[in-house]
Coordinates of C-alpha atoms in Angstrom, one line a residue:
X13 CA -156.6 66.5 -4.1
X14 CA -155.4 69.7 -5.7
X15 CA -156.8 73.1 -4.6
X16 CA -156.3 76.8 -4.7
X17 CA -155.4 78.3 -1.3
X18 CA -156.1 81.9 -0.3
X19 CA -153.9 82.7 2.8
X20 CA -154.6 85.4 5.3
X21 CA -155.7 86.5 8.7
X22 CA -159.0 87.6 7.1
X23 CA -160.0 89.7 10.1
X24 CA -163.5 91.1 9.4
X25 CA -163.8 89.2 6.0
X26 CA -164.1 92.8 4.6
X27 CA -164.6 93.8 1.0
X28 CA -160.9 93.6 0.4
X29 CA -160.8 90.0 1.6
X30 CA -163.9 89.2 -0.5
X31 CA -162.2 90.6 -3.6
X32 CA -159.1 88.5 -2.9
X33 CA -161.3 85.4 -2.5
X34 CA -163.1 86.2 -5.7
X35 CA -159.8 86.4 -7.4
X36 CA -158.8 83.0 -5.9
X37 CA -162.0 81.5 -7.4
X38 CA -161.1 82.9 -10.8
X39 CA -157.5 81.7 -10.6
X40 CA -158.6 78.3 -9.4
X41 CA -159.9 77.3 -12.8
X42 CA -162.3 74.8 -11.4
X43 CA -160.3 73.7 -8.4
X44 CA -161.8 73.9 -4.9
X45 CA -160.9 77.1 -3.1
X46 CA -159.6 76.8 0.4
X47 CA -159.5 79.8 2.8
X48 CA -156.5 79.2 5.1
X49 CA -156.6 81.4 8.2
X50 CA -155.7 81.6 11.9
X51 CA -157.5 82.2 15.2
X52 CA -157.9 85.9 16.3
X53 CA -154.9 87.6 17.9
X54 CA -155.3 90.9 19.6
X55 CA -158.2 93.2 19.1
X56 CA -160.2 91.7 16.2
X57 CA -163.3 92.4 14.2
X58 CA -164.8 88.9 14.5
X59 CA -164.7 85.9 16.8
X60 CA -163.3 82.8 15.1
X61 CA -166.8 81.1 14.6
X62 CA -168.1 84.3 12.9
X63 CA -165.0 84.6 10.7
X64 CA -165.4 81.0 9.6
X65 CA -169.1 81.5 8.9
X66 CA -168.4 84.4 6.6
X67 CA -165.4 82.8 4.9
X68 CA -167.6 79.8 4.0
X69 CA -169.7 82.2 1.8
X70 CA -166.6 82.7 -0.4
X71 CA -164.6 79.4 -0.2
X72 CA -165.3 75.7 -0.5
X73 CA -163.4 74.9 2.6
X74 CA -162.0 76.9 5.5
X75 CA -158.9 75.7 7.3
X76 CA -158.0 77.3 10.7
X77 CA -154.3 76.7 11.5
X78 CA -153.6 76.8 15.2
X79 CA -150.8 79.2 16.0
X80 CA -149.0 76.7 18.2
X81 CA -148.6 74.4 15.2
X82 CA -147.4 76.8 12.6
X83 CA -145.7 79.7 14.5
X84 CA -142.3 78.0 14.6
X85 CA -142.3 76.8 11.0
X86 CA -139.7 78.3 8.7
X87 CA -140.9 79.9 5.5
X88 CA -139.7 76.8 3.6
X89 CA -141.6 74.5 5.9
X90 CA -144.8 76.6 5.7
X91 CA -144.8 76.5 1.9
X92 CA -143.7 72.9 1.5
X93 CA -145.3 71.2 4.4
X94 CA -148.5 73.2 5.0
X95 CA -149.6 74.5 1.7
X96 CA -148.3 71.8 -0.7
X97 CA -148.0 68.6 1.4
X98 CA -150.9 69.1 3.9
X99 CA -153.4 71.0 1.7
X100 CA -152.4 69.8 -1.7
X101 CA -152.2 73.4 -3.0
X102 CA -151.3 73.9 -6.7
X103 CA -152.4 77.6 -6.6
X104 CA -151.7 80.1 -3.8
X105 CA -153.4 83.5 -3.7
X106 CA -152.1 86.2 -1.3
X107 CA -152.0 90.0 -0.9
X108 CA -148.9 92.0 -1.7
X109 CA -148.0 92.5 2.0
X110 CA -148.4 88.9 3.0
X111 CA -145.8 87.6 5.5
X112 CA -145.4 84.0 6.7
X113 CA -143.0 81.7 8.4
X114 CA -141.1 82.0 11.7
X115 CA -140.7 85.6 12.8
X116 CA -142.6 86.6 9.6
X117 CA -139.4 86.1 7.7
X118 CA -141.1 85.2 4.4
X119 CA -142.7 87.7 2.0
X120 CA -144.2 87.5 -1.5
X121 CA -140.8 87.3 -3.2
X122 CA -139.9 84.4 -0.8
X123 CA -143.2 82.6 -1.7
X124 CA -142.6 83.0 -5.4
X125 CA -139.0 81.6 -5.1
X126 CA -140.1 78.6 -3.0
X127 CA -143.1 77.9 -5.1
X128 CA -141.4 77.3 -8.4
X129 CA -139.8 73.9 -7.7
X130 CA -143.0 72.7 -6.0
X131 CA -145.2 73.4 -9.0
X132 CA -147.1 75.9 -7.0
X133 CA -148.6 78.8 -9.0
X134 CA -148.6 82.1 -7.0
X135 CA -150.9 85.0 -7.7
X136 CA -150.5 88.3 -5.9
X137 CA -153.7 90.3 -5.7
X138 CA -153.6 94.1 -5.5
X139 CA -155.4 95.5 -2.5
X140 CA -159.0 96.6 -2.9
X141 CA -159.5 100.4 -2.6
X142 CA -162.5 102.4 -1.4
X143 CA -162.5 106.1 -2.5
X144 CA -158.8 105.8 -3.3
X145 CA -157.6 104.3 0.0
X146 CA -156.7 100.7 0.6
X147 CA -159.2 98.8 2.6
X148 CA -157.6 97.0 5.6
X149 CA -158.7 95.4 8.9
X150 CA -156.5 97.9 10.7
X151 CA -158.3 100.8 9.1
X152 CA -161.7 99.4 10.0
X153 CA -160.6 98.7 13.6
X154 CA -159.5 102.3 13.9
X155 CA -162.9 103.5 12.5
X156 CA -164.8 101.4 15.1
X157 CA -162.6 102.6 17.9
X158 CA -163.5 106.2 16.9
X159 CA -167.2 105.3 16.8
X160 CA -167.4 105.8 13.0
X161 CA -169.4 102.6 12.5
X162 CA -171.2 103.9 9.4
X163 CA -167.9 104.3 7.6
X164 CA -166.7 100.9 8.9
X165 CA -169.8 99.3 7.4
X166 CA -169.0 100.6 4.0
X167 CA -165.6 98.9 4.1
X168 CA -166.9 95.7 5.7
X169 CA -169.9 95.3 3.4
X170 CA -172.0 94.8 6.6
X171 CA -172.5 96.5 10.0
X172 CA -169.7 96.5 12.6
X173 CA -170.3 93.6 14.9
X174 CA -170.0 92.6 18.5
X175 CA -170.9 89.4 20.4
X176 CA -171.4 88.7 24.1
X177 CA -173.2 86.6 26.7
X178 CA -175.9 88.0 29.0
X179 CA -174.7 88.7 32.4
X180 CA -176.3 90.1 35.6
X181 CA -176.6 93.8 36.2
X182 CA -177.6 96.1 39.0
X183 CA -181.1 96.8 37.5
X184 CA -180.3 100.5 37.2
X185 CA -181.6 100.8 33.6
X186 CA -184.9 99.2 34.7
X187 CA -185.2 101.9 37.4
X188 CA -184.7 104.6 34.8
X189 CA -187.6 103.1 32.7
X190 CA -185.3 101.6 30.0
X191 CA -184.5 98.0 30.9
X192 CA -181.4 96.5 29.4
X193 CA -179.6 93.2 28.9
X194 CA -176.1 93.5 30.2
X195 CA -173.4 91.8 28.1
X196 CA -170.1 90.2 28.8
X197 CA -168.4 91.0 25.4
X198 CA -166.0 88.5 23.7
X199 CA -162.6 89.7 24.9
X200 CA -160.9 89.4 21.6
X201 CA -163.2 91.9 19.8
X202 CA -162.2 95.5 19.3
X203 CA -164.1 97.8 21.5
X204 CA -166.1 100.7 19.9
X205 CA -165.9 104.3 21.1
X206 CA -167.7 104.7 24.5
X207 CA -171.2 105.9 24.1
X208 CA -174.6 105.1 22.7
X209 CA -175.4 103.5 19.3
X210 CA -178.4 102.6 17.3
X211 CA -178.1 98.8 16.8
X212 CA -179.7 95.6 15.8
X213 CA -179.5 92.8 18.3
X214 CA -180.0 89.1 17.7
X215 CA -180.1 86.0 20.0
X216 CA -181.3 82.4 19.6
X217 CA -185.0 83.1 20.2
X218 CA -185.4 86.6 18.7
X219 CA -184.1 89.9 17.5
X220 CA -184.9 93.5 18.0
X221 CA -183.9 97.1 17.1
X222 CA -182.0 98.5 20.0
X223 CA -179.8 101.0 21.7
X224 CA -176.3 99.7 22.6
X225 CA -174.3 101.4 25.4
X226 CA -170.7 100.9 26.3
X227 CA -169.0 103.0 28.8
X228 CA -168.0 103.9 32.4
X229 CA -171.5 105.0 33.6
X230 CA -170.0 108.4 34.7
X231 CA -173.3 109.5 36.2
X232 CA -172.8 106.7 38.8
X233 CA -169.1 106.8 39.6
X234 CA -169.4 103.9 42.1
X235 CA -170.5 101.5 39.4
X236 CA -168.2 99.5 37.1
X237 CA -168.1 100.0 33.3
X238 CA -170.7 98.2 31.3
X239 CA -171.9 97.1 27.9
X240 CA -175.7 96.7 27.5
X241 CA -178.5 96.7 25.1
X242 CA -182.0 98.3 25.4
X243 CA -184.3 96.3 23.2
X244 CA -187.1 98.2 21.4
X245 CA -189.2 95.1 21.2
X246 CA -189.4 93.4 24.7
X247 CA -188.2 89.8 24.4
X248 CA -190.4 86.8 25.0
X249 CA -188.7 85.2 28.0
X250 CA -185.1 85.6 28.9
X251 CA -182.3 86.5 26.4
X252 CA -180.0 83.5 26.7
X253 CA -177.0 82.2 24.8
X254 CA -174.8 84.3 22.5
X255 CA -176.0 87.8 21.6
X256 CA -175.0 89.5 18.3
X257 CA -174.9 93.3 18.2
X258 CA -174.8 95.0 14.8
X259 CA -173.7 98.6 15.3
X260 CA -175.5 100.9 12.9
X261 CA -175.0 104.5 14.0
X262 CA -173.2 106.3 16.8
X263 CA -175.6 108.6 18.6
X264 CA -173.6 110.3 21.4
X265 CA -170.5 109.9 23.5
X266 CA -170.5 108.6 27.1
X267 CA -171.6 111.5 29.3
X268 CA -172.1 112.4 33.0
X269 CA -175.6 113.8 33.8
X270 CA -176.7 115.8 36.8
X271 CA -179.0 113.1 38.1
X272 CA -181.1 110.1 37.1
X273 CA -183.9 112.2 35.7
X274 CA -181.5 114.0 33.3
X275 CA -180.1 110.6 32.2
X276 CA -183.6 109.2 31.6
X277 CA -184.4 112.2 29.4
X278 CA -181.2 111.7 27.4
X279 CA -182.1 108.0 26.9
X280 CA -185.6 109.0 25.7
X281 CA -183.9 111.1 23.1
X282 CA -181.5 108.3 22.2
X283 CA -184.4 106.0 21.7
X284 CA -186.3 108.5 19.5
X285 CA -183.2 109.0 17.3
X286 CA -182.5 105.3 17.2
X287 CA -186.1 104.5 16.1
X288 CA -185.8 107.2 13.3
X289 CA -182.5 105.8 12.1
X290 CA -183.6 102.1 12.1
X291 CA -187.1 102.7 10.6
X292 CA -187.7 100.5 7.6
X293 CA -184.3 98.8 8.0
X294 CA -184.1 95.0 7.4
X295 CA -182.4 92.7 9.9
X296 CA -178.7 92.2 9.1
X297 CA -177.6 88.6 8.4
X298 CA -176.7 86.6 11.6
X299 CA -173.0 85.7 11.8
X300 CA -173.4 82.8 14.2
X301 CA -175.0 79.5 13.4
X302 CA -178.0 78.4 15.5
X303 CA -176.1 75.9 17.6
X304 CA -173.6 78.7 18.5
X305 CA -176.4 81.1 19.4
X306 CA -178.1 78.6 21.7
X307 CA -175.0 77.4 23.6
X308 CA -174.0 79.7 26.5
X309 CA -170.8 81.5 25.6
X310 CA -170.6 79.9 22.2
X311 CA -169.0 81.8 19.5
X312 CA -167.0 83.9 22.0

């Protein structure tokens, strides 16, 4: 069956990707649109299940090509065997910087040259810009690493996102009067700047406005670094399965305080600011399906 294929890493499925997929829909002229992508490599904006979930909002089918199957294909093999023979592509839609084939040897000019004898129409989509600058996953990853999650959200079209599984802690936050759920974050996800954030947290049985902390716990140098959430609405029962954290605003950097009382006072101020920022805000859409949320470690 013929189809139009949009090819890319699609990390974040940000507004630029959404624009490319909309162009693919237009160029498809009634053909089904296939988003052809790859598992995350290196620091990423999404886990694979979350990426697939978002891509399905913009494509009729999502194909995830395992790296081990395609990384040694030549440019000619990738176009002829993957796009045309395997997928049945008659239309290919890519960005201007698209590279493919072994050692990333193929570029847009290569694709256009190889496509002609295969009756494959190639459409190159200009990058989408925000305030004059190209929107890219690399730019968004840099914003998140600097704690500029509000700016990242403008480029993503949704809040910056993390996912993790609950893990045991030392109950320090409970002693301070602000109990938290400690998280083992998905290793492939880019880490935000260390500090405290206003966030929205979701899990299989509930959701809550929250504070998110990631850092070295410098007030307690004997403790290991942690990532944890303080839920404004106490959960009914344990928080289990995968936990989604939507980062909405950076509140302050990781700091060392004189003692536990000083830290508790700072957390009280964090919570007050968080409540003000999140007041009246609607829950962001979940990025993981129900089955992924319920399964321990799913979606990570």
